[in-house]
mmCIF file of C-alpha atoms in Angstrom:
data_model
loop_
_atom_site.group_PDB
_atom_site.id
_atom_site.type_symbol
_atom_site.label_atom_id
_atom_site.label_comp_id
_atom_site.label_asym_id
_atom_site.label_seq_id
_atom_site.Cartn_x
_atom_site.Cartn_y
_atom_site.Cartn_z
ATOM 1 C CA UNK L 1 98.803 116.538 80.981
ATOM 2 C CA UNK L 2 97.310 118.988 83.608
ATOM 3 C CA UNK L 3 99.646 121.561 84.695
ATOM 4 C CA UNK L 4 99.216 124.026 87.516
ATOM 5 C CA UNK L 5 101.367 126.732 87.849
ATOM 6 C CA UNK L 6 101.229 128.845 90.874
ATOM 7 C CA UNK L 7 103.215 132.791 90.274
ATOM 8 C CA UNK L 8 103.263 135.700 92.793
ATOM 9 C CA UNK L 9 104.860 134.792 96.044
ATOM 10 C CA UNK L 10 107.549 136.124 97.822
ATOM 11 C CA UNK L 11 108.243 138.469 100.952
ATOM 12 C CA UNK L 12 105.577 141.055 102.242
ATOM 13 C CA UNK L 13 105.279 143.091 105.252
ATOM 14 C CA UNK L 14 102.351 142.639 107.586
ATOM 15 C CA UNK L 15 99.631 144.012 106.550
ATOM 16 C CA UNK L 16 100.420 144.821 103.158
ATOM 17 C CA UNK L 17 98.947 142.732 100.213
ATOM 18 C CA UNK L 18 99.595 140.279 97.556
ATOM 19 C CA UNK L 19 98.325 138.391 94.540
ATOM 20 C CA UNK L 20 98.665 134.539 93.347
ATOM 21 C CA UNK L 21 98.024 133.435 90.015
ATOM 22 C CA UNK L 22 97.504 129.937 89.321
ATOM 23 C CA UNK L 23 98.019 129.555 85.294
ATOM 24 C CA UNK L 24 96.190 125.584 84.336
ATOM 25 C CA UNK L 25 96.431 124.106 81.665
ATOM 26 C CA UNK L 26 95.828 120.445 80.068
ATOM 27 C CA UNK L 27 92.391 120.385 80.992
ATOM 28 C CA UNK L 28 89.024 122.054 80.641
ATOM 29 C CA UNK L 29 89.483 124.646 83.322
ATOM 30 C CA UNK L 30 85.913 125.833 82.880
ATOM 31 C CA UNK L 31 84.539 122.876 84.072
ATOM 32 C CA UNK L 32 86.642 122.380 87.587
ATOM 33 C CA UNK L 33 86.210 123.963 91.166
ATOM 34 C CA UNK L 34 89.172 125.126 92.099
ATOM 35 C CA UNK L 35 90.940 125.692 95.342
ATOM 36 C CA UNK L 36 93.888 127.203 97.101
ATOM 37 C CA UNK L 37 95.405 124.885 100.317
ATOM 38 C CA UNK L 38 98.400 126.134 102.187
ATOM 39 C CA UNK L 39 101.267 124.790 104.303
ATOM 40 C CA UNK L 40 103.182 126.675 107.005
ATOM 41 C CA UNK L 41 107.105 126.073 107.003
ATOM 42 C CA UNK L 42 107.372 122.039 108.344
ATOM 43 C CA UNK L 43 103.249 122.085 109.310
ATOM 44 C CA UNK L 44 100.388 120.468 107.965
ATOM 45 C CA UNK L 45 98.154 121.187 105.239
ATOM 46 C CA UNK L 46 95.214 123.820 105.293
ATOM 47 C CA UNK L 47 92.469 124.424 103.466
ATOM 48 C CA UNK L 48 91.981 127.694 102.639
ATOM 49 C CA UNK L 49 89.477 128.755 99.988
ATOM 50 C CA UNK L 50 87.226 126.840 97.052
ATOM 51 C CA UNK L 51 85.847 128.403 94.277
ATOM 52 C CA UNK L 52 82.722 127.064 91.858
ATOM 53 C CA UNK L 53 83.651 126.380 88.129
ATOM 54 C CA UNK L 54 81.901 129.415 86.931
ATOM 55 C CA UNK L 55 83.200 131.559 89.787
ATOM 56 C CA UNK L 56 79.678 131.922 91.081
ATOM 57 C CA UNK L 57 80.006 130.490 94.197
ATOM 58 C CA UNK L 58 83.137 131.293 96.966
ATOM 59 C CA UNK L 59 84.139 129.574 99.924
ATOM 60 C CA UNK L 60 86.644 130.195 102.606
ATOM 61 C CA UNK L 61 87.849 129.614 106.110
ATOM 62 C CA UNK L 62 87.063 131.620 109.030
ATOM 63 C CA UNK L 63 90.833 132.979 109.215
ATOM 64 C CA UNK L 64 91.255 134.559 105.924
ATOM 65 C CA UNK L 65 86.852 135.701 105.291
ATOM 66 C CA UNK L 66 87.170 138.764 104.783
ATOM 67 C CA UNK L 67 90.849 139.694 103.889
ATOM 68 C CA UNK L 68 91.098 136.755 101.141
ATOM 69 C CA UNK L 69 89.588 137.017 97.856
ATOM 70 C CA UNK L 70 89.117 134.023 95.598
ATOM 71 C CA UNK L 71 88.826 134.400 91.799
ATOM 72 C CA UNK L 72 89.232 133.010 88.265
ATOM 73 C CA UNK L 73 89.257 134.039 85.109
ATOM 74 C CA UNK L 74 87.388 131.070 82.659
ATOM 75 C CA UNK L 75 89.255 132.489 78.885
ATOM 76 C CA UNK L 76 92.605 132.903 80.763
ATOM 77 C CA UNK L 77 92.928 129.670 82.565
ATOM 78 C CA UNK L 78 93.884 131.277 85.431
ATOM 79 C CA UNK L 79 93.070 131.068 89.268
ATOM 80 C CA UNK L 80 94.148 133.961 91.797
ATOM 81 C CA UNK L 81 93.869 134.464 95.516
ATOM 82 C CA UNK L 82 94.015 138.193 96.753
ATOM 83 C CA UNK L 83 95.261 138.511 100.126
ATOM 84 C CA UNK L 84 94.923 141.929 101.909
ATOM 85 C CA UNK L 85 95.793 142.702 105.100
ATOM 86 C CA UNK L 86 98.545 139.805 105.439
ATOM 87 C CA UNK L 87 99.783 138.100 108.949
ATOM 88 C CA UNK L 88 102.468 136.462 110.044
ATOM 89 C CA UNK L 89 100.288 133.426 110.306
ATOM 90 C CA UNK L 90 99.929 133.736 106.981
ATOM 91 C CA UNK L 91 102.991 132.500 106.107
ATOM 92 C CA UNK L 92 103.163 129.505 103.863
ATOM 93 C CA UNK L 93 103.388 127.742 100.974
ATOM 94 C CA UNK L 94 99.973 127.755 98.524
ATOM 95 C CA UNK L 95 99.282 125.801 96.423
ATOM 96 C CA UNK L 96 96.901 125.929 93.830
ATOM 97 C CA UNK L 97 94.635 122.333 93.588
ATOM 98 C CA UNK L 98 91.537 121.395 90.780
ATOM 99 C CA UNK L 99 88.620 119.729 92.654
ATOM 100 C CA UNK L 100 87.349 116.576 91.343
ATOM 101 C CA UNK L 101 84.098 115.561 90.871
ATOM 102 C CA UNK L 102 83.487 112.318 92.828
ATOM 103 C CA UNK L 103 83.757 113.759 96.662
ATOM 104 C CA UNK L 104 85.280 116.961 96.090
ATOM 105 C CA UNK L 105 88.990 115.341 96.083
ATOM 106 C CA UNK L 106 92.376 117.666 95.613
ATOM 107 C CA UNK L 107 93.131 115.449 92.388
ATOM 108 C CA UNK L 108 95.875 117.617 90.692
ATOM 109 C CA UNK L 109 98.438 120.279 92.803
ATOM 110 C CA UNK L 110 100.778 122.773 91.610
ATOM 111 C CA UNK L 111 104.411 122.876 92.809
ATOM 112 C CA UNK L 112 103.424 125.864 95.301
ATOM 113 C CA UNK L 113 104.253 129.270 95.659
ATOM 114 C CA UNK L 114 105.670 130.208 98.711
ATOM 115 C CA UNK L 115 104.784 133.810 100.553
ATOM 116 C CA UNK L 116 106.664 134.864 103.677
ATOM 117 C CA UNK L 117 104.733 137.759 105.740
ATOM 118 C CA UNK L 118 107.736 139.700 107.661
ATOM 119 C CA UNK L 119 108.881 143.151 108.395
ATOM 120 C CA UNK B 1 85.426 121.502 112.733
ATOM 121 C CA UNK B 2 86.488 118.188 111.809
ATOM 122 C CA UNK B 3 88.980 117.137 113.593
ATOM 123 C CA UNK B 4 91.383 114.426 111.653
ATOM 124 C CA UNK B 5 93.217 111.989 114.537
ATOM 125 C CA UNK B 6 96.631 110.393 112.512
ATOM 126 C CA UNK B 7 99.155 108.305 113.662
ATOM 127 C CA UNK B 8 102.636 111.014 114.063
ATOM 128 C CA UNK B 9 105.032 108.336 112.270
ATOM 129 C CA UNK B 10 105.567 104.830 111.438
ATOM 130 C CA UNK B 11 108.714 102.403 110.307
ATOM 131 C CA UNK B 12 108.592 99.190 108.233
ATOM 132 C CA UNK B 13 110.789 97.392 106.199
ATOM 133 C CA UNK B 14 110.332 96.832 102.511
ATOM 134 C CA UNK B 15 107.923 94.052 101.405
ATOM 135 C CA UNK B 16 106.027 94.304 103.734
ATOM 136 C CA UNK B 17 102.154 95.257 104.520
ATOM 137 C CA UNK B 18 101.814 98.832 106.600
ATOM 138 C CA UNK B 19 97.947 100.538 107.821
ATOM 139 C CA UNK B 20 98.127 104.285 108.141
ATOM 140 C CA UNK B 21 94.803 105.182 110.223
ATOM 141 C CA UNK B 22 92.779 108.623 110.406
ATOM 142 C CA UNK B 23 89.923 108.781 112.654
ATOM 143 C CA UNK B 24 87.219 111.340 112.411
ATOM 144 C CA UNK B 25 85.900 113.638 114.842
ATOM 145 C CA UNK B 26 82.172 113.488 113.201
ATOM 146 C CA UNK B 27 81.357 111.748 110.591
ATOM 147 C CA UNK B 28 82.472 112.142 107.354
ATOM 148 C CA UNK B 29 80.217 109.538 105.420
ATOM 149 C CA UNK B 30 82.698 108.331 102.374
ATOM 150 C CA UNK B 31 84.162 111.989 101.725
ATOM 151 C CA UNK B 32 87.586 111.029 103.273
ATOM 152 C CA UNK B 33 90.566 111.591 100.433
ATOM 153 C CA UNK B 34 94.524 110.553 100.834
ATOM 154 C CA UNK B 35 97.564 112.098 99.487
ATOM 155 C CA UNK B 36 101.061 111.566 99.850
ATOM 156 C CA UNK B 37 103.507 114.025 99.846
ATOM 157 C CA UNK B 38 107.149 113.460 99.638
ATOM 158 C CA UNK B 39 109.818 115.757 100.740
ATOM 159 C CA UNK B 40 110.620 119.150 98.598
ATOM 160 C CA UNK B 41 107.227 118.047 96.377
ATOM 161 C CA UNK B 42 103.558 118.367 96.534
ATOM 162 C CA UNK B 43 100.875 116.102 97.406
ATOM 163 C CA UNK B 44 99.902 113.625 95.146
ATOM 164 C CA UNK B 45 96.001 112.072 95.154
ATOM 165 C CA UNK B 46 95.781 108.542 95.986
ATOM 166 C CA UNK B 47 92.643 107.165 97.098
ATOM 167 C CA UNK B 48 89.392 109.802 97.194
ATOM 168 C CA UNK B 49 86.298 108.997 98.575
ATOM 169 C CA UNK B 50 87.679 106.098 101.027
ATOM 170 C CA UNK B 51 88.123 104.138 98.741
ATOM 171 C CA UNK B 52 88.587 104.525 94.769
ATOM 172 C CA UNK B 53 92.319 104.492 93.458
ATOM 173 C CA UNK B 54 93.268 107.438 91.558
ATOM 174 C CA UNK B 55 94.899 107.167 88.174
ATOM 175 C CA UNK B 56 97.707 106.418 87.647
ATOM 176 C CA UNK B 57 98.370 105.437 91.388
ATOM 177 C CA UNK B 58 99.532 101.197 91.895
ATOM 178 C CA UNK B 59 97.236 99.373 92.861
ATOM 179 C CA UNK B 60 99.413 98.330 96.173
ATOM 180 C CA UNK B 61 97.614 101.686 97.672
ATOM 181 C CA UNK B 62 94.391 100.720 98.735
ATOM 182 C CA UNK B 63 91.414 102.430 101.135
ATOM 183 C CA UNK B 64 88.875 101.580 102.926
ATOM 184 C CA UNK B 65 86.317 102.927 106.017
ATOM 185 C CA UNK B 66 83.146 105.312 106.181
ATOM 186 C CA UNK B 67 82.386 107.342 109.123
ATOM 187 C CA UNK B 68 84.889 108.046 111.167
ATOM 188 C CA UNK B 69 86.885 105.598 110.799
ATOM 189 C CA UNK B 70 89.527 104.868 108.099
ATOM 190 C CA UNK B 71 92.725 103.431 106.639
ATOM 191 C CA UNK B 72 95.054 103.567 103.859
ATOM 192 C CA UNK B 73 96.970 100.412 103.532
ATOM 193 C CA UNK B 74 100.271 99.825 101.574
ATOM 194 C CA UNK B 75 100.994 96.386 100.233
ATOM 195 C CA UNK B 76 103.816 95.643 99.743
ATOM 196 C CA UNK B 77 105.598 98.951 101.169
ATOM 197 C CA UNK B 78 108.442 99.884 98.636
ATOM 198 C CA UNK B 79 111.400 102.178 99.390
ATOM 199 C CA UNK B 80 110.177 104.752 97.282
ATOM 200 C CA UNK B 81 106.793 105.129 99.704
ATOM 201 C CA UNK B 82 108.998 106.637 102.279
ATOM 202 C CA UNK B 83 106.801 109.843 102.196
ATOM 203 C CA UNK B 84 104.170 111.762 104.726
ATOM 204 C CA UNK B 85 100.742 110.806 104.528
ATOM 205 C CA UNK B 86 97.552 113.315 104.814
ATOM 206 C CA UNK B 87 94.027 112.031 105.522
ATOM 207 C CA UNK B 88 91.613 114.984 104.127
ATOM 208 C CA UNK B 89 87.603 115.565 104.264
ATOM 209 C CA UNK B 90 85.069 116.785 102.233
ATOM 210 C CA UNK B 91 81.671 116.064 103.885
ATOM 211 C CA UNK B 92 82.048 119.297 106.467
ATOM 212 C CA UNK B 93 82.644 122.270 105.867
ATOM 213 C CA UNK B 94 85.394 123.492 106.539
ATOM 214 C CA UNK B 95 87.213 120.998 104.795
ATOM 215 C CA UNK B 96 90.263 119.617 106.733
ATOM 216 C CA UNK B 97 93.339 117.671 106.587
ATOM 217 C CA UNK B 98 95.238 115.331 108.981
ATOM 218 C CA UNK B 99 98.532 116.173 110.681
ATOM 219 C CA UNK B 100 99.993 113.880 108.631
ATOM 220 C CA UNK B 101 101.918 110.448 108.978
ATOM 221 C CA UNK B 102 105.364 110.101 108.388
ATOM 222 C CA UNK B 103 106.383 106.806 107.086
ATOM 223 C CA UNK B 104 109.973 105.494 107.440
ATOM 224 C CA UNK B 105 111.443 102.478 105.874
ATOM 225 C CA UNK B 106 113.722 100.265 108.212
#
């Protein structure tokens, strides 16, 4: 069964900065993209960034380039998302997703992790 | 970037046959994904690439369009579909996601 477990969340002051894990399991991890997509408090969804299976290639949206950092680590399992430099914008829940191979769907989500940017 | 056009919210009654749309604001080709999300929980895949049921999903959820154009149907809608629905793209970059449809059952 593919599990996705997102750890790290919680209250931070503007500015400041925080890490996400994303521990998978039940799968292959080495051979998925991966992604983060978040979701303000009663919003919509958002992508926000997409890494390659081997971590070689990065992709993000123009709101977070720059102060976002996507990463994995292929003999832990485990998917992280560095934020620096945090807004209130930024507030939401992530979750972490796998990307599937036939179109690049979100085919398995974690529960999410939620992070609340606040002084 | 791609702007994704859904339907705010929707009531039907049980049994029977409901069309969620999501229309495009360039085309997508077949690169258009669905997921349902119910409250407190987090999305669940249901049809990717317009049109191709993922597992494990009944085969009452079906999908269909290219383009710009397209629609997840529900037949026959069950209580238990009561749940928002998110149209989602991955032909552009960056990818995007609909505002969401909110089903209700009467």
């Amino acid at each position: 069964e593919v599990q996705l477990v997102e750890s790290g969340g919680g209250l931070v002051q503007p500015g400041r900065s925080m890490k996400l894990s994303c521990a998978a399991s039940g799968f292959t991890f080495s051979n998925y993209g991966m992604a983060w997509v978040r979701q303000a408090p009663t919003k919509g969804l958002e992508w926000v960034a997409t890494i390659s299976y081997d971590g070689s290639s990065t992709y993000y949206r123009d709101s977070v380039k720059g102060r976002f950092t996507i990463s994995r680590d292929n003999a832990k399992s485990t998917l992280y998302l560095q934020m620096n430099s945090l807004r209130s914008e930024d507030t939401a829940t992530y979750y972490c997703t796998r990307v599937g191979y036939d179109g690049y769907p979100l085919d398995y989500w974690g529960q999410g992790v939620m992070v609340t940017v606040s002084s | 970037d791609t702007v994704l056009t859904q339907s705010p919210a929707l009531a039907v009654s049980p049994g029977e046959r409901v069309s969620i749309s999501c229309r495009a604001s360039e085309g997508v080709n077949s690169y258009m994904h669905w997921y349902q999300q119910k409250p407190g929980q987090q999305p669940k895949l249901l049809i990717y690439k317009a049109s191709n049921l993922a597992s494990g999903v009944p085969a009452r959820f079906s999908g269909s369009g290219s383009g710009t154009d397209f629609t997840l149907t529900i037949d026959p809608v069950e209580a238990d579909d009561t749940a928002t629905y998110f149209c989602q793209q991955s032909w552009n970059d960056p990818w995007t996601f609909g505002g969401g449809t909110k089903l209700e059952l009467k």
